[in-house]
PDB file of N, CA and C in Angstrom:
ATOM      1  N   UNK A   1     151.299  47.999 116.949  1.00 66.00           N
ATOM      2  CA  UNK A   1     150.392  48.752 116.162  1.00 66.00           C
ATOM      3  C   UNK A   1     149.373  47.913 115.437  1.00 66.00           C
ATOM      4  N   UNK A   2     149.601  46.457 115.399  1.00 72.00           N
ATOM      5  CA  UNK A   2     148.862  45.645 114.638  1.00 72.00           C
ATOM      6  C   UNK A   2     149.406  45.187 113.242  1.00 72.00           C
ATOM      7  N   UNK A   3     150.607  45.941 112.823  1.00 82.00           N
ATOM      8  CA  UNK A   3     151.132  45.926 111.593  1.00 82.00           C
ATOM      9  C   UNK A   3     152.160  44.393 111.576  1.00 82.00           C
ATOM     10  N   UNK A   4     152.115  43.858 110.107  1.00 85.00           N
ATOM     11  CA  UNK A   4     152.998  42.495 110.083  1.00 85.00           C
ATOM     12  C   UNK A   4     154.196  42.887 109.196  1.00 85.00           C
ATOM     13  N   UNK A   5     155.350  42.667 109.613  1.00 83.00           N
ATOM     14  CA  UNK A   5     156.510  43.099 108.924  1.00 83.00           C
ATOM     15  C   UNK A   5     157.278  41.853 108.439  1.00 83.00           C
ATOM     16  N   UNK A   6     157.573  41.667 107.237  1.00 80.00           N
ATOM     17  CA  UNK A   6     158.396  40.613 106.568  1.00 80.00           C
ATOM     18  C   UNK A   6     159.861  41.411 106.180  1.00 80.00           C
ATOM     19  N   UNK A   7     160.886  40.422 106.579  1.00 82.00           N
ATOM     20  CA  UNK A   7     161.952  40.928 106.221  1.00 82.00           C
ATOM     21  C   UNK A   7     162.979  39.886 105.416  1.00 82.00           C
ATOM     22  N   UNK A   8     163.067  40.290 104.088  1.00 76.00           N
ATOM     23  CA  UNK A   8     163.741  39.391 103.063  1.00 76.00           C
ATOM     24  C   UNK A   8     165.290  39.539 103.070  1.00 76.00           C
ATOM     25  N   UNK A   9     166.308  38.753 103.096  1.00 74.00           N
ATOM     26  CA  UNK A   9     167.380  38.640 103.224  1.00 74.00           C
ATOM     27  C   UNK A   9     168.101  37.705 102.555  1.00 74.00           C
ATOM     28  N   UNK A  10     169.249  38.071 101.878  1.00 66.00           N
ATOM     29  CA  UNK A  10     170.484  37.176 101.224  1.00 66.00           C
ATOM     30  C   UNK A  10     170.884  36.439 102.374  1.00 66.00           C
ATOM     31  N   UNK A  11     171.588  35.311 102.047  1.00 57.00           N
ATOM     32  CA  UNK A  11     172.187  34.646 103.156  1.00 57.00           C
ATOM     33  C   UNK A  11     173.367  35.321 103.876  1.00 57.00           C
ATOM     34  N   UNK A  12     173.339  35.591 104.909  1.00 44.00           N
ATOM     35  CA  UNK A  12     174.510  36.389 105.839  1.00 44.00           C
ATOM     36  C   UNK A  12     175.335  35.820 106.675  1.00 44.00           C
ATOM     37  N   UNK A  13     176.513  35.982 106.748  1.00 46.00           N
ATOM     38  CA  UNK A  13     177.635  35.420 107.606  1.00 46.00           C
ATOM     39  C   UNK A  13     177.770  36.647 108.566  1.00 46.00           C
ATOM     40  N   UNK A  14     177.672  36.333 110.007  1.00 43.00           N
ATOM     41  CA  UNK A  14     177.951  37.513 110.923  1.00 43.00           C
ATOM     42  C   UNK A  14     179.259  37.233 111.901  1.00 43.00           C
ATOM     43  N   UNK A  15     180.270  37.376 111.374  1.00 43.00           N
ATOM     44  CA  UNK A  15     181.421  37.358 112.255  1.00 43.00           C
ATOM     45  C   UNK A  15     181.642  38.530 113.000  1.00 43.00           C
ATOM     46  N   UNK A  16     181.877  38.383 114.335  1.00 38.00           N
ATOM     47  CA  UNK A  16     182.127  39.317 115.312  1.00 38.00           C
ATOM     48  C   UNK A  16     181.331  40.443 115.187  1.00 38.00           C
ATOM     49  N   UNK A  17     182.082  41.535 114.553  1.00 39.00           N
ATOM     50  CA  UNK A  17     181.564  43.063 114.604  1.00 39.00           C
ATOM     51  C   UNK A  17     180.968  43.479 113.334  1.00 39.00           C
ATOM     52  N   UNK A  18     181.030  42.551 112.471  1.00 40.00           N
ATOM     53  CA  UNK A  18     180.517  43.020 111.036  1.00 40.00           C
ATOM     54  C   UNK A  18     179.819  41.868 110.101  1.00 40.00           C
ATOM     55  N   UNK A  19     179.047  42.365 109.388  1.00 38.00           N
ATOM     56  CA  UNK A  19     178.113  41.406 108.507  1.00 38.00           C
ATOM     57  C   UNK A  19     178.696  41.451 107.017  1.00 38.00           C
ATOM     58  N   UNK A  20     178.898  40.240 106.618  1.00 42.00           N
ATOM     59  CA  UNK A  20     179.469  40.156 105.262  1.00 42.00           C
ATOM     60  C   UNK A  20     178.301  39.280 104.428  1.00 42.00           C
ATOM     61  N   UNK A  21     177.939  39.886 103.404  1.00 40.00           N
ATOM     62  CA  UNK A  21     176.681  39.392 102.583  1.00 40.00           C
ATOM     63  C   UNK A  21     177.432  38.497 101.605  1.00 40.00           C
ATOM     64  N   UNK A  22     177.157  37.296 101.686  1.00 56.00           N
ATOM     65  CA  UNK A  22     177.538  36.128 100.890  1.00 56.00           C
ATOM     66  C   UNK A  22     176.563  36.067  99.645  1.00 56.00           C
ATOM     67  N   UNK A  23     175.282  36.367  99.945  1.00 76.00           N
ATOM     68  CA  UNK A  23     174.209  36.015  98.536  1.00 76.00           C
ATOM     69  C   UNK A  23     173.448  37.232  98.706  1.00 76.00           C
ATOM     70  N   UNK A  24     172.770  37.515  97.816  1.00 83.00           N
ATOM     71  CA  UNK A  24     171.798  38.585  97.469  1.00 83.00           C
ATOM     72  C   UNK A  24     170.595  38.176  96.314  1.00 83.00           C
ATOM     73  N   UNK A  25     169.680  39.055  96.404  1.00 85.00           N
ATOM     74  CA  UNK A  25     168.990  38.847  95.276  1.00 85.00           C
ATOM     75  C   UNK A  25     168.426  40.037  94.490  1.00 85.00           C
ATOM     76  N   UNK A  26     167.806  40.082  93.119  1.00 87.00           N
ATOM     77  CA  UNK A  26     167.829  41.305  92.554  1.00 87.00           C
ATOM     78  C   UNK A  26     166.388  41.606  92.497  1.00 87.00           C
ATOM     79  N   UNK A  27     165.500  41.014  92.717  1.00 89.00           N
ATOM     80  CA  UNK A  27     164.001  41.229  92.711  1.00 89.00           C
ATOM     81  C   UNK A  27     162.979  40.280  93.717  1.00 89.00           C
ATOM     82  N   UNK A  28     161.928  40.898  93.828  1.00 92.00           N
ATOM     83  CA  UNK A  28     160.886  40.236  94.418  1.00 92.00           C
ATOM     84  C   UNK A  28     159.295  40.483  94.102  1.00 92.00           C
ATOM     85  N   UNK A  29     158.445  39.888  94.581  1.00 95.00           N
ATOM     86  CA  UNK A  29     157.104  40.181  94.467  1.00 95.00           C
ATOM     87  C   UNK A  29     156.554  39.566  95.733  1.00 95.00           C
ATOM     88  N   UNK A  30     155.751  40.207  96.355  1.00 95.00           N
ATOM     89  CA  UNK A  30     154.984  39.817  97.516  1.00 95.00           C
ATOM     90  C   UNK A  30     153.409  40.106  97.391  1.00 95.00           C
ATOM     91  N   UNK A  31     152.577  39.216  97.345  1.00 95.00           N
ATOM     92  CA  UNK A  31     151.056  39.386  97.383  1.00 95.00           C
ATOM     93  C   UNK A  31     150.458  38.819  98.480  1.00 95.00           C
ATOM     94  N   UNK A  32     149.248  39.297  98.717  1.00 94.00           N
ATOM     95  CA  UNK A  32     148.366  38.781  99.661  1.00 94.00           C
ATOM     96  C   UNK A  32     146.876  39.066  99.392  1.00 94.00           C
ATOM     97  N   UNK A  33     145.989  38.284  99.694  1.00 92.00           N
ATOM     98  CA  UNK A  33     144.628  38.757  99.676  1.00 92.00           C
ATOM     99  C   UNK A  33     143.825  39.082 100.759  1.00 92.00           C
ATOM    100  N   UNK A  34     144.729  39.207 101.888  1.00 90.00           N
ATOM    101  CA  UNK A  34     144.251  39.490 102.948  1.00 90.00           C
ATOM    102  C   UNK A  34     143.677  41.197 103.193  1.00 90.00           C
ATOM    103  N   UNK A  35     142.831  41.623 104.034  1.00 89.00           N
ATOM    104  CA  UNK A  35     142.157  42.510 104.159  1.00 89.00           C
ATOM    105  C   UNK A  35     143.204  43.431 104.790  1.00 89.00           C
ATOM    106  N   UNK A  36     143.668  44.763 104.024  1.00 90.00           N
ATOM    107  CA  UNK A  36     144.799  45.610 104.642  1.00 90.00           C
ATOM    108  C   UNK A  36     145.509  46.351 103.669  1.00 90.00           C
ATOM    109  N   UNK A  37     146.649  46.744 103.805  1.00 93.00           N
ATOM    110  CA  UNK A  37     147.317  47.337 102.819  1.00 93.00           C
ATOM    111  C   UNK A  37     148.907  47.229 103.215  1.00 93.00           C
ATOM    112  N   UNK A  38     149.622  47.510 102.194  1.00 94.00           N
ATOM    113  CA  UNK A  38     151.368  47.430 102.340  1.00 94.00           C
ATOM    114  C   UNK A  38     151.644  49.033 102.449  1.00 94.00           C
ATOM    115  N   UNK A  39     152.721  49.202 102.997  1.00 93.00           N
ATOM    116  CA  UNK A  39     153.125  50.548 103.014  1.00 93.00           C
ATOM    117  C   UNK A  39     154.541  50.405 102.254  1.00 93.00           C
ATOM    118  N   UNK A  40     154.677  51.769 101.864  1.00 93.00           N
ATOM    119  CA  UNK A  40     155.930  51.928 100.996  1.00 93.00           C
ATOM    120  C   UNK A  40     157.266  52.157 102.105  1.00 93.00           C
ATOM    121  N   UNK A  41     158.519  51.264 101.792  1.00 93.00           N
ATOM    122  CA  UNK A  41     159.559  51.218 102.810  1.00 93.00           C
ATOM    123  C   UNK A  41     160.643  51.190 101.842  1.00 93.00           C
ATOM    124  N   UNK A  42     161.996  51.567 102.342  1.00 92.00           N
ATOM    125  CA  UNK A  42     162.982  51.917 101.499  1.00 92.00           C
ATOM    126  C   UNK A  42     163.342  50.560 100.459  1.00 92.00           C
ATOM    127  N   UNK A  43     163.498  50.771  99.336  1.00 93.00           N
ATOM    128  CA  UNK A  43     163.435  49.698  97.931  1.00 93.00           C
ATOM    129  C   UNK A  43     162.037  49.012  97.908  1.00 93.00           C
ATOM    130  N   UNK A  44     161.065  49.428  98.297  1.00 94.00           N
ATOM    131  CA  UNK A  44     159.730  48.705  97.985  1.00 94.00           C
ATOM    132  C   UNK A  44     158.881  49.786  97.375  1.00 94.00           C
ATOM    133  N   UNK A  45     158.171  49.301  96.528  1.00 95.00           N
ATOM    134  CA  UNK A  45     156.956  50.108  95.857  1.00 95.00           C
ATOM    135  C   UNK A  45     155.759  49.019  95.891  1.00 95.00           C
ATOM    136  N   UNK A  46     154.739  49.870  96.330  1.00 96.00           N
ATOM    137  CA  UNK A  46     153.311  49.228  96.312  1.00 96.00           C
ATOM    138  C   UNK A  46     152.732  49.171  94.763  1.00 96.00           C
ATOM    139  N   UNK A  47     152.338  48.195  94.547  1.00 94.00           N
ATOM    140  CA  UNK A  47     151.674  47.986  93.280  1.00 94.00           C
ATOM    141  C   UNK A  47     150.081  48.220  93.356  1.00 94.00           C
ATOM    142  N   UNK A  48     149.438  48.756  92.462  1.00 89.00           N
ATOM    143  CA  UNK A  48     147.911  49.015  92.106  1.00 89.00           C
ATOM    144  C   UNK A  48     147.732  47.745  91.258  1.00 89.00           C
ATOM    145  N   UNK A  49     146.735  46.921  91.805  1.00 87.00           N
ATOM    146  CA  UNK A  49     146.303  45.698  91.246  1.00 87.00           C
ATOM    147  C   UNK A  49     144.804  45.954  91.026  1.00 87.00           C
ATOM    148  N   UNK A  50     144.680  45.424  89.509  1.00 84.00           N
ATOM    149  CA  UNK A  50     143.392  45.563  88.898  1.00 84.00           C
ATOM    150  C   UNK A  50     142.161  44.752  89.673  1.00 84.00           C
ATOM    151  N   UNK A  51     142.592  43.736  90.498  1.00 81.00           N
ATOM    152  CA  UNK A  51     141.742  43.017  91.189  1.00 81.00           C
ATOM    153  C   UNK A  51     141.769  43.520  92.555  1.00 81.00           C
ATOM    154  N   UNK A  52     140.681  44.164  93.120  1.00 81.00           N
ATOM    155  CA  UNK A  52     140.539  44.986  94.360  1.00 81.00           C
ATOM    156  C   UNK A  52     141.067  44.007  95.616  1.00 81.00           C
ATOM    157  N   UNK A  53     140.892  42.782  95.609  1.00 84.00           N
ATOM    158  CA  UNK A  53     141.346  42.011  96.649  1.00 84.00           C
ATOM    159  C   UNK A  53     142.772  41.817  96.765  1.00 84.00           C
ATOM    160  N   UNK A  54     143.508  41.791  95.587  1.00 88.00           N
ATOM    161  CA  UNK A  54     144.943  41.480  95.617  1.00 88.00           C
ATOM    162  C   UNK A  54     145.645  42.861  96.100  1.00 88.00           C
ATOM    163  N   UNK A  55     146.692  42.512  97.084  1.00 94.00           N
ATOM    164  CA  UNK A  55     147.587  43.627  97.315  1.00 94.00           C
ATOM    165  C   UNK A  55     148.947  43.185  97.116  1.00 94.00           C
ATOM    166  N   UNK A  56     149.933  44.103  96.618  1.00 96.00           N
ATOM    167  CA  UNK A  56     151.201  43.555  96.118  1.00 96.00           C
ATOM    168  C   UNK A  56     152.292  44.609  96.374  1.00 96.00           C
ATOM    169  N   UNK A  57     153.393  44.203  96.470  1.00 96.00           N
ATOM    170  CA  UNK A  57     154.684  44.886  96.507  1.00 96.00           C
ATOM    171  C   UNK A  57     155.698  44.371  95.894  1.00 96.00           C
ATOM    172  N   UNK A  58     156.728  44.956  95.089  1.00 96.00           N
ATOM    173  CA  UNK A  58     158.075  44.828  94.595  1.00 96.00           C
ATOM    174  C   UNK A  58     158.993  45.635  94.570  1.00 96.00           C
ATOM    175  N   UNK A  59     160.035  45.411  93.925  1.00 95.00           N
ATOM    176  CA  UNK A  59     161.342  46.033  94.104  1.00 95.00           C
ATOM    177  C   UNK A  59     161.073  47.220  93.321  1.00 95.00           C
ATOM    178  N   UNK A  60     162.144  48.382  93.500  1.00 94.00           N
ATOM    179  CA  UNK A  60     161.907  49.464  92.985  1.00 94.00           C
ATOM    180  C   UNK A  60     163.267  49.722  91.934  1.00 94.00           C
ATOM    181  N   UNK A  61     164.210  48.584  92.088  1.00 91.00           N
ATOM    182  CA  UNK A  61     165.068  48.382  90.766  1.00 91.00           C
ATOM    183  C   UNK A  61     165.796  47.303  91.128  1.00 91.00           C
ATOM    184  N   UNK A  62     166.602  46.966  90.193  1.00 87.00           N
ATOM    185  CA  UNK A  62     167.160  45.753  89.835  1.00 87.00           C
ATOM    186  C   UNK A  62     168.698  45.375  90.452  1.00 87.00           C
ATOM    187  N   UNK A  63     169.175  46.465  91.194  1.00 88.00           N
ATOM    188  CA  UNK A  63     170.257  46.291  92.128  1.00 88.00           C
ATOM    189  C   UNK A  63     170.315  45.027  93.082  1.00 88.00           C
ATOM    190  N   UNK A  64     171.582  44.684  93.159  1.00 86.00           N
ATOM    191  CA  UNK A  64     171.461  43.480  94.298  1.00 86.00           C
ATOM    192  C   UNK A  64     170.991  43.933  95.542  1.00 86.00           C
ATOM    193  N   UNK A  65     170.108  43.214  96.377  1.00 86.00           N
ATOM    194  CA  UNK A  65     169.741  43.508  97.604  1.00 86.00           C
ATOM    195  C   UNK A  65     170.108  42.373  98.600  1.00 86.00           C
ATOM    196  N   UNK A  66     170.546  42.919  99.866  1.00 83.00           N
ATOM    197  CA  UNK A  66     170.831  41.912 100.785  1.00 83.00           C
ATOM    198  C   UNK A  66     169.857  42.069 101.869  1.00 83.00           C
ATOM    199  N   UNK A  67     168.955  42.926 102.091  1.00 86.00           N
ATOM    200  CA  UNK A  67     167.804  43.007 102.890  1.00 86.00           C
ATOM    201  C   UNK A  67     166.870  44.030 102.717  1.00 86.00           C
ATOM    202  N   UNK A  68     165.634  43.372 102.608  1.00 89.00           N
ATOM    203  CA  UNK A  68     164.337  44.333 102.304  1.00 89.00           C
ATOM    204  C   UNK A  68     163.397  44.150 103.446  1.00 89.00           C
ATOM    205  N   UNK A  69     162.934  45.286 103.964  1.00 91.00           N
ATOM    206  CA  UNK A  69     161.743  45.246 105.092  1.00 91.00           C
ATOM    207  C   UNK A  69     160.547  45.712 104.125  1.00 91.00           C
ATOM    208  N   UNK A  70     159.334  44.869 104.597  1.00 93.00           N
ATOM    209  CA  UNK A  70     158.401  44.769 103.861  1.00 93.00           C
ATOM    210  C   UNK A  70     157.189  44.874 105.147  1.00 93.00           C
ATOM    211  N   UNK A  71     156.186  45.944 105.343  1.00 93.00           N
ATOM    212  CA  UNK A  71     155.244  46.264 106.143  1.00 93.00           C
ATOM    213  C   UNK A  71     153.828  46.059 105.471  1.00 93.00           C
ATOM    214  N   UNK A  72     152.856  45.155 106.114  1.00 93.00           N
ATOM    215  CA  UNK A  72     151.547  44.829 105.873  1.00 93.00           C
ATOM    216  C   UNK A  72     150.551  45.428 107.164  1.00 93.00           C
ATOM    217  N   UNK A  73     149.792  46.393 106.822  1.00 91.00           N
ATOM    218  CA  UNK A  73     148.877  46.886 107.926  1.00 91.00           C
ATOM    219  C   UNK A  73     147.438  46.355 107.623  1.00 91.00           C
ATOM    220  N   UNK A  74     146.793  45.498 108.442  1.00 90.00           N
ATOM    221  CA  UNK A  74     145.674  44.896 108.400  1.00 90.00           C
ATOM    222  C   UNK A  74     144.483  45.685 108.704  1.00 90.00           C
ATOM    223  N   UNK A  75     143.390  45.970 108.059  1.00 86.00           N
ATOM    224  CA  UNK A  75     142.243  46.819 108.388  1.00 86.00           C
ATOM    225  C   UNK A  75     141.702  46.523 109.694  1.00 86.00           C
ATOM    226  N   UNK A  76     141.078  47.595 110.350  1.00 78.00           N
ATOM    227  CA  UNK A  76     140.246  47.157 111.541  1.00 78.00           C
ATOM    228  C   UNK A  76     140.970  46.030 112.723  1.00 78.00           C
ATOM    229  N   UNK A  77     140.159  45.512 113.515  1.00 72.00           N
ATOM    230  CA  UNK A  77     140.631  44.673 114.537  1.00 72.00           C
ATOM    231  C   UNK A  77     140.972  43.357 114.049  1.00 72.00           C
ATOM    232  N   UNK A  78     141.499  42.984 112.798  1.00 68.00           N
ATOM    233  CA  UNK A  78     141.914  41.918 112.401  1.00 68.00           C
ATOM    234  C   UNK A  78     143.122  41.335 113.070  1.00 68.00           C
ATOM    235  N   UNK A  79     142.984  40.078 113.910  1.00 68.00           N
ATOM    236  CA  UNK A  79     144.161  39.613 114.433  1.00 68.00           C
ATOM    237  C   UNK A  79     144.858  38.263 113.975  1.00 68.00           C
ATOM    238  N   UNK A  80     144.221  37.786 112.973  1.00 77.00           N
ATOM    239  CA  UNK A  80     144.545  36.701 112.380  1.00 77.00           C
ATOM    240  C   UNK A  80     145.878  37.105 111.456  1.00 77.00           C
ATOM    241  N   UNK A  81     146.741  36.175 111.332  1.00 83.00           N
ATOM    242  CA  UNK A  81     147.903  36.259 110.401  1.00 83.00           C
ATOM    243  C   UNK A  81     147.599  36.245 109.032  1.00 83.00           C
ATOM    244  N   UNK A  82     148.088  37.476 108.314  1.00 89.00           N
ATOM    245  CA  UNK A  82     147.825  37.383 106.768  1.00 89.00           C
ATOM    246  C   UNK A  82     148.613  36.251 105.931  1.00 89.00           C
ATOM    247  N   UNK A  83     148.294  35.780 105.034  1.00 92.00           N
ATOM    248  CA  UNK A  83     149.174  34.726 104.367  1.00 92.00           C
ATOM    249  C   UNK A  83     149.842  35.572 103.162  1.00 92.00           C
ATOM    250  N   UNK A  84     151.232  35.412 102.769  1.00 93.00           N
ATOM    251  CA  UNK A  84     151.708  35.989 101.785  1.00 93.00           C
ATOM    252  C   UNK A  84     152.125  34.842 100.516  1.00 93.00           C
ATOM    253  N   UNK A  85     152.145  35.473  99.362  1.00 93.00           N
ATOM    254  CA  UNK A  85     152.711  34.395  98.136  1.00 93.00           C
ATOM    255  C   UNK A  85     153.988  35.252  97.821  1.00 93.00           C
ATOM    256  N   UNK A  86     155.173  34.658  97.774  1.00 90.00           N
ATOM    257  CA  UNK A  86     156.522  35.449  97.519  1.00 90.00           C
ATOM    258  C   UNK A  86     157.192  35.116  96.182  1.00 90.00           C
ATOM    259  N   UNK A  87     157.680  35.670  95.397  1.00 90.00           N
ATOM    260  CA  UNK A  87     158.530  35.354  94.249  1.00 90.00           C
ATOM    261  C   UNK A  87     159.788  36.038  94.799  1.00 90.00           C
ATOM    262  N   UNK A  88     160.888  35.342  94.565  1.00 86.00           N
ATOM    263  CA  UNK A  88     162.093  35.907  94.648  1.00 86.00           C
ATOM    264  C   UNK A  88     163.175  35.666  93.304  1.00 86.00           C
ATOM    265  N   UNK A  89     163.758  36.626  93.060  1.00 86.00           N
ATOM    266  CA  UNK A  89     164.642  36.337  91.869  1.00 86.00           C
ATOM    267  C   UNK A  89     166.104  36.616  92.288  1.00 86.00           C
ATOM    268  N   UNK A  90     166.801  35.549  92.081  1.00 82.00           N
ATOM    269  CA  UNK A  90     168.317  35.575  92.399  1.00 82.00           C
ATOM    270  C   UNK A  90     169.222  36.360  91.312  1.00 82.00           C
ATOM    271  N   UNK A  91     168.989  35.847  89.970  1.00 82.00           N
ATOM    272  CA  UNK A  91     169.545  36.530  89.029  1.00 82.00           C
ATOM    273  C   UNK A  91     168.476  36.084  87.844  1.00 82.00           C
ATOM    274  N   UNK A  92     168.757  36.577  86.533  1.00 84.00           N
ATOM    275  CA  UNK A  92     167.745  36.207  85.625  1.00 84.00           C
ATOM    276  C   UNK A  92     167.179  34.978  85.335  1.00 84.00           C
ATOM    277  N   UNK A  93     168.223  33.846  85.428  1.00 86.00           N
ATOM    278  CA  UNK A  93     167.624  32.653  85.225  1.00 86.00           C
ATOM    279  C   UNK A  93     167.506  31.693  86.522  1.00 86.00           C
ATOM    280  N   UNK A  94     167.702  32.432  87.663  1.00 82.00           N
ATOM    281  CA  UNK A  94     167.479  31.579  88.929  1.00 82.00           C
ATOM    282  C   UNK A  94     166.516  32.452  89.694  1.00 82.00           C
ATOM    283  N   UNK A  95     165.164  31.799  89.981  1.00 82.00           N
ATOM    284  CA  UNK A  95     164.410  32.323  90.685  1.00 82.00           C
ATOM    285  C   UNK A  95     163.246  31.169  91.372  1.00 82.00           C
ATOM    286  N   UNK A  96     162.523  31.896  92.449  1.00 85.00           N
ATOM    287  CA  UNK A  96     161.561  30.900  93.326  1.00 85.00           C
ATOM    288  C   UNK A  96     160.473  31.466  93.242  1.00 85.00           C
ATOM    289  N   UNK A  97     159.337  30.652  92.825  1.00 87.00           N
ATOM    290  CA  UNK A  97     157.895  31.219  92.792  1.00 87.00           C
ATOM    291  C   UNK A  97     157.019  30.376  93.852  1.00 87.00           C
ATOM    292  N   UNK A  98     155.904  31.059  94.279  1.00 89.00           N
ATOM    293  CA  UNK A  98     154.861  30.344  95.006  1.00 89.00           C
ATOM    294  C   UNK A  98     155.575  30.070  96.492  1.00 89.00           C
ATOM    295  N   UNK A  99     156.202  30.897  96.959  1.00 86.00           N
ATOM    296  CA  UNK A  99     156.754  30.463  98.377  1.00 86.00           C
ATOM    297  C   UNK A  99     155.739  31.052  99.455  1.00 86.00           C
ATOM    298  N   UNK A 100     154.921  30.109 100.135  1.00 88.00           N
ATOM    299  CA  UNK A 100     153.970  30.541 101.115  1.00 88.00           C
ATOM    300  C   UNK A 100     154.383  30.805 102.462  1.00 88.00           C
ATOM    301  N   UNK A 101     154.083  32.291 103.094  1.00 87.00           N
ATOM    302  CA  UNK A 101     154.217  32.165 104.551  1.00 87.00           C
ATOM    303  C   UNK A 101     153.000  33.016 105.236  1.00 87.00           C
TER     304      UNK A 101
END
């Protein structure tokens, strides 16, 4: 369908039949300047940016998260891969910014 999907997850260990989440994060911000739009998915809210070129999504609450699915749909017949700038918050004093994918 032409959409791009980002999956953000904490460190996970997968022994045999079950998955044990060893780590998680409480917040995130994903931005792009690509032509298109983000869709709302579980745990993800689309932000309305003042700058018409910027599109962004963030978390809906500050509960610990182990897995988040983010979907971006480009306009028209654009086949190039969009660039995303990501901020991830582990906890109040531990976070990472300017992660480029």
